[in-house]
mmCIF file with all atom_site columns, C-alpha atoms in Angstrom:
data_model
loop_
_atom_site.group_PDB
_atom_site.id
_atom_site.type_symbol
_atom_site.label_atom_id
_atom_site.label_alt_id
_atom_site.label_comp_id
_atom_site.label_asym_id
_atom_site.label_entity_id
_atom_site.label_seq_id
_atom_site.pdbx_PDB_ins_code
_atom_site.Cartn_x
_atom_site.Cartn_y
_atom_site.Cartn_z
_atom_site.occupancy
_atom_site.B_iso_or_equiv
_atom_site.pdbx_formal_charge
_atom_site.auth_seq_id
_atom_site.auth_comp_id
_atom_site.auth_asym_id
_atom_site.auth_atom_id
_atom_site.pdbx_PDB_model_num
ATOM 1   C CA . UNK A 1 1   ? -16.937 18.647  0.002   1.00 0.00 ? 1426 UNK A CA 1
ATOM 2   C CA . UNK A 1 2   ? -14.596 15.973  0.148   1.00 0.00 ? 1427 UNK A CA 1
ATOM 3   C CA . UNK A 1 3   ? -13.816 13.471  -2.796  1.00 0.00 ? 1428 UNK A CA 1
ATOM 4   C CA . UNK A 1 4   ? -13.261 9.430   -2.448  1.00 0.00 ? 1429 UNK A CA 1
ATOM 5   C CA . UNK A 1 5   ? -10.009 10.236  -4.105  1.00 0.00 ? 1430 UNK A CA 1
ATOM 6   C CA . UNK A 1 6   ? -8.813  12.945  -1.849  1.00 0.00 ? 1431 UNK A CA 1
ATOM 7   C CA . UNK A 1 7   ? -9.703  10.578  1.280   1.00 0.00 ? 1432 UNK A CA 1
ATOM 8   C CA . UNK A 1 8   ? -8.804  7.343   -0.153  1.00 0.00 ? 1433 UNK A CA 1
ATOM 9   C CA . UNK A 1 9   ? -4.983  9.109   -1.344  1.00 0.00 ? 1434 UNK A CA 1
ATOM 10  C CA . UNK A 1 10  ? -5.027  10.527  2.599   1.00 0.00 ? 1435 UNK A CA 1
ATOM 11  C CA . UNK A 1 11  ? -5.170  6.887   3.773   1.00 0.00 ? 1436 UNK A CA 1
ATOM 12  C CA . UNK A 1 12  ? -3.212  5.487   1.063   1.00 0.00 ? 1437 UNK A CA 1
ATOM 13  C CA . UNK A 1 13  ? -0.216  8.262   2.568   1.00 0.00 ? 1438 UNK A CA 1
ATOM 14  C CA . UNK A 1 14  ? -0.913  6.779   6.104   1.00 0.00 ? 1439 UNK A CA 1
ATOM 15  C CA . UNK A 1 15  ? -0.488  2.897   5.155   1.00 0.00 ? 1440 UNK A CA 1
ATOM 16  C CA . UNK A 1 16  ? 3.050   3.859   3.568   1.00 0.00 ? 1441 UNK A CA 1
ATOM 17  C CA . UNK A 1 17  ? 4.557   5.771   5.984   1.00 0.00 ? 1442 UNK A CA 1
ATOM 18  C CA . UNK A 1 18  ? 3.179   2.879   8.409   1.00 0.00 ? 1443 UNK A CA 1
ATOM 19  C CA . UNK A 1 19  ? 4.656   0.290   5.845   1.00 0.00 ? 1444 UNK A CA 1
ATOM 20  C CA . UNK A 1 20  ? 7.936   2.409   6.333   1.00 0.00 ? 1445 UNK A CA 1
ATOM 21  C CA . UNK A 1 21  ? 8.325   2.380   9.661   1.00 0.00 ? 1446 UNK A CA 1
ATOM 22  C CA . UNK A 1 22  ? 7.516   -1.440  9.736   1.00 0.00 ? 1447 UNK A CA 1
ATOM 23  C CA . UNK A 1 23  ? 10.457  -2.341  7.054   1.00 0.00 ? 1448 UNK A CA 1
ATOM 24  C CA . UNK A 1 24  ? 12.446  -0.655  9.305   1.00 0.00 ? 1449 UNK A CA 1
ATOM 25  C CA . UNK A 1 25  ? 11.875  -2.254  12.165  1.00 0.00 ? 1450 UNK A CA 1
ATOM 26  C CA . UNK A 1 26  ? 15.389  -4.877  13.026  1.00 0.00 ? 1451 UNK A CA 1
ATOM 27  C CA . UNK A 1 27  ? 13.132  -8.270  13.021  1.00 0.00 ? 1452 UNK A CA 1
ATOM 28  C CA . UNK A 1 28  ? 14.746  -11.388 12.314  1.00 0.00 ? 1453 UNK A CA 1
ATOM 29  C CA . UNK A 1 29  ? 12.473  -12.566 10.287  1.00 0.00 ? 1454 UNK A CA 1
ATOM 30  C CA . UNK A 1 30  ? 11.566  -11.047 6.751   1.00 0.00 ? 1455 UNK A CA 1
ATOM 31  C CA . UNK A 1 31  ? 8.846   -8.236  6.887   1.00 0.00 ? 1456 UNK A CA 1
ATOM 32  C CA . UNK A 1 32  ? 7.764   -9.015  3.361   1.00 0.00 ? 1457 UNK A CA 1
ATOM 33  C CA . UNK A 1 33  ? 4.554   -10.988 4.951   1.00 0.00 ? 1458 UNK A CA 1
ATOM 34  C CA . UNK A 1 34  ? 3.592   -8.060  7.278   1.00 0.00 ? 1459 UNK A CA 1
ATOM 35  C CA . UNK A 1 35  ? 4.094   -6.058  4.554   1.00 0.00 ? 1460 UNK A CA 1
ATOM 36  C CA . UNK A 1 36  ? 1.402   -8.003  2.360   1.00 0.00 ? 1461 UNK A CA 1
ATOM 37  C CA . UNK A 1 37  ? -1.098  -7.540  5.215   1.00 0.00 ? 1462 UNK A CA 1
ATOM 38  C CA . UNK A 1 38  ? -0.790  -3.924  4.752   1.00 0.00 ? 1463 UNK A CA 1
ATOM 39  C CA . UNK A 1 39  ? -1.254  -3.873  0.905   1.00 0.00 ? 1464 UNK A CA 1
ATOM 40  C CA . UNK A 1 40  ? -4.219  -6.011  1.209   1.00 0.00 ? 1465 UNK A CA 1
ATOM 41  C CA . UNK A 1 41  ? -5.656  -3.866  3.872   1.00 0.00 ? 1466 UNK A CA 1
ATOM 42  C CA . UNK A 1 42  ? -5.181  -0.863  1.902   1.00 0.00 ? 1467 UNK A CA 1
ATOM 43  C CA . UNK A 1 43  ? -7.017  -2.332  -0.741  1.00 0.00 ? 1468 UNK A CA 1
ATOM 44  C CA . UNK A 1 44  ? -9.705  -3.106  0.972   1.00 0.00 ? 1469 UNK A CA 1
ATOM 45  C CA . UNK A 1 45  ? -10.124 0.279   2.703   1.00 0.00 ? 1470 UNK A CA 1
ATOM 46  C CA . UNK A 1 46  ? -9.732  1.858   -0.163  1.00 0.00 ? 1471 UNK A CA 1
ATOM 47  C CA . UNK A 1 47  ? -12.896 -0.308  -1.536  1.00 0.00 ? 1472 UNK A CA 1
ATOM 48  C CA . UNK A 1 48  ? -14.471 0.493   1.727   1.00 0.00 ? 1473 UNK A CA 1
ATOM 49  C CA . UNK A 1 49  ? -14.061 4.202   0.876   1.00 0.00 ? 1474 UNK A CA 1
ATOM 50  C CA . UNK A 1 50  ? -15.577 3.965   -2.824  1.00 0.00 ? 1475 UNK A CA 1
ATOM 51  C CA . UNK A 1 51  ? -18.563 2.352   -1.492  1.00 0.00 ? 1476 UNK A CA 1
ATOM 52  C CA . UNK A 1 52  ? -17.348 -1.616  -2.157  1.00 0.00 ? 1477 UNK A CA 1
ATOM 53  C CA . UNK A 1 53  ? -16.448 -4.638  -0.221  1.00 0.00 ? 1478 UNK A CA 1
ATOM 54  C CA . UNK A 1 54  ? -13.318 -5.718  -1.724  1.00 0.00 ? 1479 UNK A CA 1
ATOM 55  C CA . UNK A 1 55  ? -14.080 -10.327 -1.835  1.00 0.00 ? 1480 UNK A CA 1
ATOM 56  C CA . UNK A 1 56  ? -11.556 -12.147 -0.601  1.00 0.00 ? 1481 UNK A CA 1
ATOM 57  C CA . UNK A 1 57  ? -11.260 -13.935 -4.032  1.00 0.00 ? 1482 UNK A CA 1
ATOM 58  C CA . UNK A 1 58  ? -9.421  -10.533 -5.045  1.00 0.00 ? 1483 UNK A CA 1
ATOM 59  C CA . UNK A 1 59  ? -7.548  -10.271 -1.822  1.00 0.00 ? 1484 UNK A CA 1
ATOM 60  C CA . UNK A 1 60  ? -6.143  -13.546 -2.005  1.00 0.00 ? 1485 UNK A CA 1
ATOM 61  C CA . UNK A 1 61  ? -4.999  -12.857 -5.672  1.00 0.00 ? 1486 UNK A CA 1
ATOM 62  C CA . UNK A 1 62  ? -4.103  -9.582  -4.862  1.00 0.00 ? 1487 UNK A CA 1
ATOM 63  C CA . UNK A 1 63  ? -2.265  -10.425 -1.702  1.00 0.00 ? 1488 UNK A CA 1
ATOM 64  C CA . UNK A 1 64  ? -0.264  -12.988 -3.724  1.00 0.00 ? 1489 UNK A CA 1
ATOM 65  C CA . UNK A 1 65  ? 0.856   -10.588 -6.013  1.00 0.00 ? 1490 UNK A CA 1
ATOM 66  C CA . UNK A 1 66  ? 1.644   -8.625  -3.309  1.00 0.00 ? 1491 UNK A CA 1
ATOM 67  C CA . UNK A 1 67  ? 3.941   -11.744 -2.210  1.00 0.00 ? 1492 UNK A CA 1
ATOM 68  C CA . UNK A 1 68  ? 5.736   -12.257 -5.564  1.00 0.00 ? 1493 UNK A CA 1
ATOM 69  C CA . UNK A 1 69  ? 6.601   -8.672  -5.748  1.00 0.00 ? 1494 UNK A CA 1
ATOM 70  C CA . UNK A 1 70  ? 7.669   -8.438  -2.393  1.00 0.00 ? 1495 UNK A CA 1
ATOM 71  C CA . UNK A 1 71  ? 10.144  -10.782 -2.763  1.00 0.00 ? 1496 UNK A CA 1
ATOM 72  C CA . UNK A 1 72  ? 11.885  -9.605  -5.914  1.00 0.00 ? 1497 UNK A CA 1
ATOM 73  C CA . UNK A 1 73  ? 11.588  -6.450  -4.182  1.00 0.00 ? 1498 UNK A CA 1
ATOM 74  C CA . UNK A 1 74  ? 13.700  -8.345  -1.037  1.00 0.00 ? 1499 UNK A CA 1
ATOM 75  C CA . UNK A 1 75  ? 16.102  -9.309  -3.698  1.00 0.00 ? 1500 UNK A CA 1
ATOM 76  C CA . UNK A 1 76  ? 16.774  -6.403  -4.524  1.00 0.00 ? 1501 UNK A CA 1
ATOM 77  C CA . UNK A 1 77  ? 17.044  -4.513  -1.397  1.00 0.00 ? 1502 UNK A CA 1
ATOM 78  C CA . UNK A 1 78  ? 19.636  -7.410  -0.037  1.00 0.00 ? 1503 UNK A CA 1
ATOM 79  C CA . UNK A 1 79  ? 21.842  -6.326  -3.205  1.00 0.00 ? 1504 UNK A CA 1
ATOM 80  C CA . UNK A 1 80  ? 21.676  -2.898  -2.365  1.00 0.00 ? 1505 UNK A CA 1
ATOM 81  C CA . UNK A 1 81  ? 22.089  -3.048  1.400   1.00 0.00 ? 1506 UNK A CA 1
ATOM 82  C CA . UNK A 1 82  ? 25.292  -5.011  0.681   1.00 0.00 ? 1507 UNK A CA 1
ATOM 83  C CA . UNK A 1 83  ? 26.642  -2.016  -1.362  1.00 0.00 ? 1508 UNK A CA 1
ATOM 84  C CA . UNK A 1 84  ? 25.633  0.505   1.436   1.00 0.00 ? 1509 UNK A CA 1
ATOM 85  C CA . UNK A 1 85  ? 25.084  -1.237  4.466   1.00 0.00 ? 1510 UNK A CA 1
ATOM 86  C CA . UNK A 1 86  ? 25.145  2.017   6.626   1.00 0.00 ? 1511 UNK A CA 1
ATOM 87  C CA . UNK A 1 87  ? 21.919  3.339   4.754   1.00 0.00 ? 1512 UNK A CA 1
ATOM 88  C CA . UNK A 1 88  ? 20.520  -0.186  4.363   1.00 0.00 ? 1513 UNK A CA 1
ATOM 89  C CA . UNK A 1 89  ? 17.905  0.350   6.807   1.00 0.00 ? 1514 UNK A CA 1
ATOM 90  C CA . UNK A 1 90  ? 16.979  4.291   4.880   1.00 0.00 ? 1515 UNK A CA 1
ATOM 91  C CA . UNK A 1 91  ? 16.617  2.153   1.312   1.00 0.00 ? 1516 UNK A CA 1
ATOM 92  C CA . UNK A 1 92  ? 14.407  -0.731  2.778   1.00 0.00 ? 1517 UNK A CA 1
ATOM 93  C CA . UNK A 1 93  ? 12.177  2.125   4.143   1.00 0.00 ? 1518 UNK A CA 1
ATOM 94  C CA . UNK A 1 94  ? 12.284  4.061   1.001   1.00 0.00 ? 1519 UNK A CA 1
ATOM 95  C CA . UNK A 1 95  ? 11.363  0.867   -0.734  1.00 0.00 ? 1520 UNK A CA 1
ATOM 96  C CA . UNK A 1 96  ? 8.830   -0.106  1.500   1.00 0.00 ? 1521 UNK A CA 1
ATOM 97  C CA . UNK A 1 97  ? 6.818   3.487   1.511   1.00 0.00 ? 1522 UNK A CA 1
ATOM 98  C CA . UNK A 1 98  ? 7.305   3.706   -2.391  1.00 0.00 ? 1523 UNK A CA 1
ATOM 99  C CA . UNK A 1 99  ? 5.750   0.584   -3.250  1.00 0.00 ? 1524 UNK A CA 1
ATOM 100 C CA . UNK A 1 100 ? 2.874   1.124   -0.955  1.00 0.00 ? 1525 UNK A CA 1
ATOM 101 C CA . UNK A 1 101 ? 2.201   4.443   -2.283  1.00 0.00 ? 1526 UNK A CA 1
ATOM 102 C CA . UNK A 1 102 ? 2.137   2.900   -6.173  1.00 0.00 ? 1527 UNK A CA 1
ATOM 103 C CA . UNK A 1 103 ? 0.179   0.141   -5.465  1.00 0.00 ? 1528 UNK A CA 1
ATOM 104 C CA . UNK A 1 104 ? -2.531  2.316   -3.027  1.00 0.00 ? 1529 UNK A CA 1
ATOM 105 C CA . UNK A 1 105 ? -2.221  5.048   -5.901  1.00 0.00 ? 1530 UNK A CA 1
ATOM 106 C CA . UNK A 1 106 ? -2.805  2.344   -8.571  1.00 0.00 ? 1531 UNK A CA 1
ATOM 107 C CA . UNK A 1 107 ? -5.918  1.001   -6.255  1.00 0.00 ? 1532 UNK A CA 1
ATOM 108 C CA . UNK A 1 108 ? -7.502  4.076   -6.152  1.00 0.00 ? 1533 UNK A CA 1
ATOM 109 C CA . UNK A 1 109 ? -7.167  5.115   -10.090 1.00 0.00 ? 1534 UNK A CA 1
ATOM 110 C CA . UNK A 1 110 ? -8.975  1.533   -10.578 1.00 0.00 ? 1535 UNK A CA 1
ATOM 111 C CA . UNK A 1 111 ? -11.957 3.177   -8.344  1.00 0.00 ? 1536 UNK A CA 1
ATOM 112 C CA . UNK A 1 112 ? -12.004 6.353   -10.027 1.00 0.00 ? 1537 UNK A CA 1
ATOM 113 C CA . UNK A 1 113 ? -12.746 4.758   -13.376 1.00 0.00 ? 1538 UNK A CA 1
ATOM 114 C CA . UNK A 1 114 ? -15.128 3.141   -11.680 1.00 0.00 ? 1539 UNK A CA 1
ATOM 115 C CA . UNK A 1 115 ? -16.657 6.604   -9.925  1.00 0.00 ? 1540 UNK A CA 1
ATOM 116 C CA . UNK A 1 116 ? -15.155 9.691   -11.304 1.00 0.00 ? 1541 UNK A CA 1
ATOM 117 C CA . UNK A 1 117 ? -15.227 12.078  -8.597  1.00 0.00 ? 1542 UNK A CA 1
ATOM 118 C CA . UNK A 1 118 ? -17.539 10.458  -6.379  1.00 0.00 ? 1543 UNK A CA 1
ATOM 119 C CA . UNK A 1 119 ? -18.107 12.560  -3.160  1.00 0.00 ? 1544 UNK A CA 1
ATOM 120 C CA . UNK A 1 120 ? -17.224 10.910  0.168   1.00 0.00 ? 1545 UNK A CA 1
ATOM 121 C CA . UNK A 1 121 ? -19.791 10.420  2.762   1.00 0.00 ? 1546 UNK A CA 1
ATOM 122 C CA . UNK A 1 122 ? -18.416 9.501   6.125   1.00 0.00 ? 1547 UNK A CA 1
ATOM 123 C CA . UNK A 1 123 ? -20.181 6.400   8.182   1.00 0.00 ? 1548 UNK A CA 1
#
């Protein structure tokens, strides 16, 4: 039997590697936004998984969170890339996957205080 926690970490894996790849895409505009979009929506998959519709009262704060860190996060991956601007590209994806992974990680120890060791059921 499956856990919520072993398919809600599965997913949370997916959305940074696919927040990877999308810092490293060469946009000229600043990925932090599209980056947002995929914390939220790992939030609220990761809700969906537990069992709980995630309001958009708590996306909206969460996504601005999401926002504010991003951008120091910009800041300091524009510092960096100046330093090393052959690996720039490597560091904004390592960034980008990292931060995902701690905020899905964080996201999902919030639901298993909630549910310790709930079982997953599939829809």
């Amino acid at each position: 039997m499956k856990t919520c926690r072993d398919e809600a970490l599965r997913w949370v894996h997916r959305y940074a590697i696919g927040g990877a790849a999308f810092a490293a895409l060469p946009l000229p505009i600043s990925t932090s936004t599209g980056l947002v979009a995929i914390e939220t929506h790992m939030m609220a998959m990761v809700g969906e998984i537990y069992g709980e519709t995630v309001g958009s009262v708590v996306t909206t704060a969460a996504g601005g969170s999401f926002a504010i860190l991003g951008q120091g996060l910009k800041f300091l991956v524009t510092r960096a890339v100046g330093f090393v601007p052959l690996i720039g590209p490597a560091i904004k994806m390592g960034i980008a996957g990292l931060t995902i992974e701690a905020i899905g990680r964080g996201v999902v120890v919030h639901f298993e205080r909630k549910y310790p060791g709930k079982l997953f059921q599939e829809k």
